Amino acid sequence: MKRLAPGTLLSAALLATSQAVAAGHCKTDEVTYFQCTIGSTGKVVALCGNELFDPATNERRASTWLQYRYGAPGKVELAFPQARAGSVEQFTGEYHHPYHGFYYGLSFNRKNVDYALVHVESETRFYGIEVTMGKRVVQMPCIGQPEVNLEHSPNDFFRLVQELSPR
């Protein structure tokens, strides 16, 4: 059996991680609010947009947009909504902090199907997509934790969910 040089596995893991991030659906001039590879499909789900909050003033910008993208790496199969104008208003946030954890979800409805990007950390963890069709709920987990914008800026997934939650 051939022995690997020290650091080979780490290098391979880092390369795979960088390739997974590079294969995302958000463009370099967009904010990646949420992105991961779905384990059962190998497809990528992403929530892309522009900066909803001005980093200097922490105020919401006037012309903002969001778009959910799903599909094989490099090939978007579902993009919602199509138009940028009014796109933020088509998403609803939900968050709560149960004992020893938290739930953050951002959802939208398309053709009577509810889609939600979910980030849950509690006694059980779940990161991924929940698709609800009538009473049937399908959960599609991410491989590992999703990439979320946490650059200590006002434009992160958790703030976005809070902002879009009913008051």
Coordinates of N, CA and C in Angstrom, one line a residue:
M1 N 0.8 -1.2 0.0 CA 0.0 0.0 0.0 C 0.9 1.2 0.0
K2 N 0.6 2.2 -0.9 CA 1.4 3.4 -1.0 C 1.0 4.4 0.0
R3 N 2.1 4.9 0.7 CA 1.8 6.0 1.7 C 1.8 7.3 1.1
L4 N 0.9 8.2 1.6 CA 0.8 9.5 1.0 C 1.7 10.4 1.8
A5 N 2.2 11.4 1.1 CA 3.1 12.4 1.8 C 2.3 13.2 2.7
P6 N 2.9 13.7 3.9 CA 2.2 14.5 4.8 C 1.6 15.7 4.1
G7 N 0.3 16.0 4.5 CA -0.4 17.2 3.9 C -1.1 16.9 2.6
T8 N -0.9 15.7 2.0 CA -1.6 15.4 0.8 C -3.1 15.4 0.9
L9 N -3.6 14.8 2.0 CA -5.0 14.7 2.2 C -5.6 16.1 2.4
L10 N -4.9 16.9 3.2 CA -5.3 18.3 3.5 C -5.3 19.1 2.2
S11 N -4.3 19.0 1.4 CA -4.2 19.7 0.1 C -5.4 19.3 -0.8
A12 N -5.7 18.0 -0.8 CA -6.8 17.5 -1.7 C -8.1 18.0 -1.2
A13 N -8.3 18.1 0.2 CA -9.5 18.6 0.8 C -9.7 20.1 0.4
L14 N -8.6 20.8 0.6 CA -8.7 22.3 0.3 C -9.0 22.5 -1.2
L15 N -8.4 21.7 -2.1 CA -8.7 21.8 -3.5 C -10.1 21.5 -3.8
A16 N -10.7 20.5 -3.2 CA -12.1 20.1 -3.4 C -13.0 21.2 -2.9
T17 N -12.6 21.8 -1.8 CA -13.5 22.9 -1.2 C -13.4 24.1 -2.1
S18 N -12.3 24.4 -2.6 CA -12.2 25.6 -3.5 C -12.9 25.4 -4.8
Q19 N -12.8 24.1 -5.3 CA -13.6 23.8 -6.6 C -15.1 23.9 -6.3
A20 N -15.5 23.4 -5.2 CA -17.0 23.5 -4.9 C -17.4 24.9 -4.8
V21 N -16.6 25.8 -4.2 CA -17.0 27.2 -4.1 C -16.9 27.9 -5.5
A22 N -15.9 27.5 -6.2 CA -15.7 28.1 -7.6 C -16.9 27.7 -8.5
A23 N -17.5 26.5 -8.2 CA -18.5 26.0 -9.1 C -19.9 26.6 -8.7
G24 N -19.9 27.7 -7.9 CA -21.2 28.2 -7.5 C -21.9 29.0 -8.6
H25 N -23.1 29.5 -8.2 CA -23.9 30.2 -9.2 C -23.8 31.7 -9.1
C26 N -23.3 32.2 -8.0 CA -23.2 33.7 -7.8 C -22.0 34.2 -8.6
K27 N -22.1 35.4 -9.2 CA -21.0 36.0 -10.0 C -20.1 36.7 -9.0
T28 N -18.9 37.1 -9.4 CA -18.0 37.7 -8.5 C -18.4 39.1 -8.1
D29 N -19.3 39.8 -8.8 CA -19.8 41.1 -8.4 C -21.1 41.0 -7.6
E30 N -21.5 39.8 -7.2 CA -22.7 39.6 -6.4 C -22.4 39.2 -5.0
V31 N -23.3 39.4 -4.1 CA -23.2 38.9 -2.8 C -23.7 37.5 -2.8
T32 N -22.9 36.5 -2.2 CA -23.4 35.2 -2.0 C -24.0 35.1 -0.6
Y33 N -25.3 35.1 -0.5 CA -25.9 35.0 0.8 C -25.9 33.6 1.4
F34 N -26.1 32.6 0.5 CA -26.2 31.2 0.9 C -25.8 30.4 -0.3
Q35 N -25.0 29.4 -0.1 CA -24.6 28.5 -1.2 C -24.1 27.2 -0.7
C36 N -24.5 26.1 -1.3 CA -23.9 24.8 -1.0 C -24.2 23.8 -2.1
T37 N -23.6 22.6 -2.0 CA -23.8 21.5 -2.9 C -24.8 20.6 -2.2
I38 N -25.9 20.2 -2.9 CA -26.9 19.3 -2.3 C -26.4 17.9 -2.5
G39 N -26.3 17.2 -1.3 CA -25.6 15.9 -1.3 C -26.3 14.8 -2.2
S40 N -27.6 14.8 -2.2 CA -28.3 13.7 -3.0 C -28.2 13.9 -4.5
T41 N -27.9 15.1 -4.9 CA -28.0 15.5 -6.3 C -26.7 15.9 -6.9
G42 N -25.8 16.5 -6.1 CA -24.6 17.1 -6.6 C -24.8 18.4 -7.2
K43 N -26.0 18.9 -7.1 CA -26.3 20.2 -7.7 C -26.1 21.3 -6.7
V44 N -26.0 22.5 -7.1 CA -25.7 23.7 -6.3 C -26.9 24.5 -6.1
V45 N -27.1 25.0 -4.9 CA -28.2 25.9 -4.6 C -27.5 27.2 -4.1
A46 N -28.0 28.3 -4.5 CA -27.4 29.6 -4.1 C -28.5 30.7 -4.0
L47 N -28.2 31.6 -3.1 CA -29.0 32.8 -3.0 C -28.0 34.0 -3.3
C48 N -28.2 34.6 -4.4 CA -27.3 35.7 -4.9 C -28.1 37.0 -4.9
G49 N -27.4 38.1 -4.8 CA -28.0 39.4 -4.9 C -26.9 40.5 -4.8
N50 N -27.4 41.7 -4.6 CA -26.5 42.8 -4.4 C -26.5 43.1 -2.9
E51 N -25.8 44.1 -2.5 CA -25.7 44.5 -1.1 C -27.1 45.2 -0.8
L52 N -27.8 44.5 0.1 CA -29.1 45.1 0.5 C -28.9 46.2 1.5
F53 N -27.8 46.2 2.2 CA -27.6 47.2 3.2 C -26.3 47.9 3.0
D54 N -26.3 49.2 3.0 CA -25.1 50.0 2.8 C -24.2 49.8 4.0
P55 N -22.9 49.3 3.7 CA -22.0 49.0 4.8 C -21.6 50.3 5.6
A56 N -21.7 51.4 5.0 CA -21.3 52.7 5.7 C -22.4 53.2 6.6
T57 N -23.6 53.1 6.2 CA -24.7 53.6 7.0 C -25.6 52.5 7.7
N58 N -25.4 51.3 7.2 CA -26.2 50.2 7.7 C -27.7 50.3 7.4
E59 N -28.0 51.2 6.4 CA -29.4 51.4 6.0 C -29.7 50.5 4.8
R60 N -31.0 50.2 4.6 CA -31.3 49.4 3.4 C -31.3 50.3 2.2
R61 N -30.7 49.7 1.1 CA -30.5 50.4 -0.2 C -31.9 50.5 -0.9
A62 N -32.0 51.5 -1.7 CA -33.3 51.6 -2.5 C -33.4 50.6 -3.6
S63 N -32.4 50.3 -4.4 CA -32.5 49.3 -5.5 C -31.8 48.1 -5.1
T64 N -32.5 47.1 -4.5 CA -31.9 45.9 -4.1 C -32.6 44.7 -4.9
W65 N -31.9 43.6 -4.9 CA -32.4 42.4 -5.6 C -31.8 41.1 -5.0
L66 N -32.6 40.0 -5.1 CA -32.2 38.7 -4.7 C -32.6 37.7 -5.8
Q67 N -31.9 36.6 -5.9 CA -32.3 35.6 -6.8 C -31.8 34.2 -6.3
Y68 N -32.7 33.3 -6.2 CA -32.5 31.9 -5.9 C -32.0 31.2 -7.2
R69 N -30.9 30.4 -7.1 CA -30.5 29.7 -8.3 C -30.2 28.2 -7.9
Y70 N -30.6 27.3 -8.7 CA -30.4 25.9 -8.4 C -30.0 25.2 -9.7
G71 N -29.1 24.3 -9.7 CA -28.7 23.5 -10.8 C -27.4 22.9 -10.7
A72 N -27.0 22.1 -11.8 CA -25.7 21.5 -11.9 C -24.6 22.6 -11.8
P73 N -23.4 22.3 -11.3 CA -22.4 23.4 -11.3 C -22.2 24.0 -12.7
G74 N -22.3 25.3 -12.7 CA -22.1 26.1 -14.0 C -23.3 26.1 -14.9
K75 N -24.5 25.5 -14.4 CA -25.7 25.4 -15.3 C -26.9 25.6 -14.4
V76 N -27.4 26.8 -14.4 CA -28.6 27.1 -13.5 C -29.8 26.6 -14.2
E77 N -30.6 25.7 -13.5 CA -31.8 25.1 -14.0 C -33.0 25.8 -13.5
L78 N -33.0 26.4 -12.3 CA -34.1 27.2 -11.8 C -33.6 28.4 -11.2
A79 N -34.0 29.6 -11.7 CA -33.7 30.9 -11.2 C -35.0 31.6 -10.8
F80 N -35.1 32.0 -9.6 CA -36.3 32.7 -9.1 C -35.9 33.9 -8.3
P81 N -36.6 35.0 -8.5 CA -37.5 35.4 -9.7 C -36.6 35.7 -10.9
Q82 N -37.2 35.8 -12.0 CA -36.5 36.1 -13.2 C -36.0 37.6 -13.2
A83 N -37.0 38.5 -12.9 CA -36.7 39.9 -12.9 C -36.1 40.4 -11.6
R84 N -35.2 41.3 -11.6 CA -34.6 41.9 -10.4 C -35.6 42.8 -9.7
A85 N -36.3 43.6 -10.5 CA -37.2 44.6 -9.9 C -38.3 43.9 -9.0
G86 N -38.4 44.3 -7.8 CA -39.4 43.7 -6.9 C -39.0 42.3 -6.4
S87 N -37.8 41.9 -6.6 CA -37.5 40.5 -6.3 C -37.4 40.2 -4.8
V88 N -36.9 41.2 -4.0 CA -36.7 41.0 -2.6 C -38.1 40.8 -1.9
E89 N -39.1 41.4 -2.4 CA -40.4 41.3 -1.8 C -41.1 39.9 -2.0
Q90 N -40.5 39.1 -2.9 CA -41.0 37.8 -3.2 C -40.5 36.7 -2.2
F91 N -39.6 37.1 -1.3 CA -39.0 36.2 -0.3 C -39.5 36.6 1.1
T92 N -39.7 35.6 1.9 CA -40.1 35.7 3.3 C -39.1 35.1 4.2
G93 N -38.8 35.7 5.3 CA -37.8 35.2 6.3 C -38.6 34.6 7.5
E94 N -37.9 33.7 8.1 CA -38.5 33.1 9.4 C -37.3 32.8 10.2
Y95 N -37.3 33.2 11.5 CA -36.2 32.9 12.4 C -36.7 32.8 13.8
H96 N -36.2 31.9 14.5 CA -36.4 31.8 15.9 C -35.3 31.1 16.6
H97 N -35.2 31.3 17.9 CA -34.1 30.7 18.7 C -34.6 29.8 19.7
P98 N -34.9 28.5 19.4 CA -35.3 27.6 20.4 C -34.2 27.3 21.4
Y99 N -34.5 26.7 22.5 CA -33.5 26.4 23.5 C -32.3 25.7 22.9
H100 N -31.2 26.2 23.1 CA -29.9 25.7 22.6 C -29.8 25.6 21.1
G101 N -30.2 26.6 20.4 CA -30.1 26.6 18.9 C -30.8 27.7 18.2
F102 N -30.8 27.6 16.9 CA -31.5 28.6 16.1 C -32.0 28.0 14.8
Y103 N -33.0 28.7 14.2 CA -33.6 28.3 12.9 C -33.7 29.6 12.1
Y104 N -33.1 29.6 10.9 CA -33.2 30.6 9.9 C -33.6 30.0 8.6
G105 N -34.7 30.6 8.1 CA -35.2 30.1 6.8 C -35.6 31.3 5.9
L106 N -35.3 31.2 4.6 CA -35.8 32.2 3.7 C -36.5 31.4 2.6
S107 N -37.8 31.8 2.4 CA -38.7 31.0 1.5 C -39.3 31.9 0.4
F108 N -39.8 31.2 -0.6 CA -40.6 31.8 -1.6 C -41.5 30.7 -2.2
N109 N -42.6 31.2 -2.9 CA -43.5 30.2 -3.5 C -43.4 30.4 -5.0
R110 N -43.4 29.3 -5.7 CA -43.3 29.3 -7.2 C -44.2 28.1 -7.7
K111 N -45.3 28.5 -8.4 CA -46.2 27.5 -9.0 C -46.8 26.6 -7.9
N112 N -47.2 27.2 -6.8 CA -47.8 26.4 -5.7 C -46.9 25.4 -5.0
V113 N -45.6 25.7 -5.1 CA -44.6 24.9 -4.4 C -43.8 25.9 -3.6
D114 N -43.6 25.6 -2.3 CA -42.8 26.4 -1.4 C -41.4 25.9 -1.3
Y115 N -40.5 26.8 -1.5 CA -39.0 26.5 -1.4 C -38.5 27.3 -0.2
A116 N -37.6 26.7 0.6 CA -37.0 27.4 1.7 C -35.5 27.0 1.7
L117 N -34.6 28.0 1.9 CA -33.2 27.8 2.2 C -33.2 27.8 3.7
V118 N -32.6 26.8 4.3 CA -32.7 26.6 5.8 C -31.4 26.4 6.4
H119 N -31.2 27.0 7.5 CA -29.9 26.9 8.3 C -30.3 26.7 9.8
V120 N -30.3 25.5 10.2 CA -30.7 25.1 11.6 C -29.5 24.6 12.4
E121 N -29.4 25.1 13.6 CA -28.4 24.5 14.5 C -29.1 24.4 15.8
S122 N -29.3 23.2 16.3 CA -29.8 22.9 17.6 C -29.4 21.5 17.9
E123 N -30.2 20.7 18.6 CA -29.8 19.3 18.9 C -29.6 18.6 17.6
T124 N -30.4 18.9 16.6 CA -30.2 18.4 15.3 C -29.8 19.5 14.4
R125 N -29.0 19.2 13.4 CA -28.5 20.3 12.5 C -29.1 20.0 11.1
F126 N -29.5 21.0 10.4 CA -29.9 20.8 9.0 C -29.5 22.1 8.2
Y127 N -28.8 21.9 7.1 CA -28.5 23.0 6.2 C -29.0 22.5 4.8
G128 N -29.8 23.3 4.1 CA -30.2 22.8 2.8 C -31.5 23.5 2.4
I129 N -32.2 22.7 1.6 CA -33.5 23.1 0.9 C -34.6 22.3 1.5
E130 N -35.7 23.0 1.8 CA -37.0 22.3 2.1 C -37.9 22.6 1.0
V131 N -38.5 21.7 0.4 CA -39.5 21.9 -0.7 C -40.8 21.3 -0.2
T132 N -41.9 22.1 -0.2 CA -43.2 21.7 0.3 C -44.2 21.8 -0.8
M133 N -44.8 20.6 -1.1 CA -45.8 20.5 -2.1 C -47.0 19.9 -1.4
G134 N -48.0 20.8 -1.1 CA -49.2 20.4 -0.3 C -48.7 20.0 1.1
K135 N -49.0 18.8 1.5 CA -48.6 18.3 2.8 C -47.2 17.6 2.8
R136 N -46.7 17.4 1.6 CA -45.4 16.6 1.4 C -44.2 17.6 1.5
V137 N -43.3 17.3 2.4 CA -42.1 18.1 2.6 C -40.9 17.2 2.3
V138 N -40.1 17.7 1.4 CA -38.8 17.0 1.0 C -37.7 17.9 1.5
Q139 N -36.8 17.3 2.2 CA -35.6 18.0 2.7 C -34.4 17.5 1.9
M140 N -33.6 18.4 1.3 CA -32.4 18.1 0.6 C -31.2 18.8 1.3
P141 N -30.4 18.0 2.0 CA -29.4 18.6 2.8 C -28.1 18.9 2.0
C142 N -27.4 19.9 2.5 CA -26.1 20.3 1.9 C -25.1 19.3 2.3
I143 N -24.0 19.3 1.5 CA -22.9 18.6 1.9 C -22.1 19.5 2.9
G144 N -22.1 19.2 4.2 CA -21.5 20.1 5.1 C -22.2 21.4 5.3
Q145 N -21.6 22.4 5.9 CA -22.2 23.7 6.2 C -22.3 24.5 4.9
P146 N -23.3 25.3 4.7 CA -23.3 26.1 3.5 C -22.4 27.3 3.6
E147 N -22.0 27.8 2.5 CA -21.2 29.0 2.4 C -22.3 30.1 2.6
V148 N -22.1 30.9 3.7 CA -23.0 32.1 3.9 C -22.1 33.3 4.1
N149 N -22.6 34.4 3.7 CA -21.8 35.7 3.8 C -21.8 36.1 5.3
L150 N -20.6 35.9 5.9 CA -20.5 36.3 7.3 C -19.3 37.1 7.5
E151 N -19.0 38.0 6.6 CA -17.8 38.8 6.6 C -18.0 40.0 7.6
H152 N -18.7 39.9 8.6 CA -18.9 40.9 9.6 C -19.4 42.2 8.9
S153 N -20.2 42.0 7.9 CA -20.8 43.1 7.2 C -22.3 43.0 7.4
P154 N -23.0 44.1 7.1 CA -24.5 44.0 7.3 C -25.2 43.2 6.3
N155 N -24.4 42.7 5.3 CA -25.0 41.9 4.2 C -24.8 40.4 4.4
D156 N -25.4 39.8 5.5 CA -25.2 38.4 5.7 C -26.6 37.7 5.7
F157 N -26.5 36.4 5.5 CA -27.8 35.6 5.4 C -28.7 35.8 6.6
F158 N -28.1 35.8 7.8 CA -29.0 35.9 9.0 C -29.6 37.2 9.1
R159 N -29.0 38.3 8.8 CA -29.6 39.6 8.8 C -30.7 39.7 7.8
L160 N -30.4 39.2 6.6 CA -31.4 39.2 5.5 C -32.6 38.5 5.9
V161 N -32.5 37.3 6.6 CA -33.7 36.6 7.0 C -34.5 37.4 8.0
Q162 N -33.8 38.0 9.0 CA -34.5 38.8 10.0 C -35.2 40.0 9.3
E163 N -34.5 40.6 8.4 CA -35.1 41.8 7.7 C -36.4 41.4 6.9
L164 N -36.4 40.2 6.4 CA -37.6 39.8 5.6 C -38.6 39.0 6.3
S165 N -38.5 38.9 7.6 CA -39.4 38.2 8.5 C -40.6 39.2 8.8
P166 N -41.8 38.6 8.8 CA -42.9 39.5 9.2 C -42.7 40.1 10.6
R167 N -43.1 41.3 10.8 CA -42.9 41.9 12.1 C -44.1 41.8 13.0

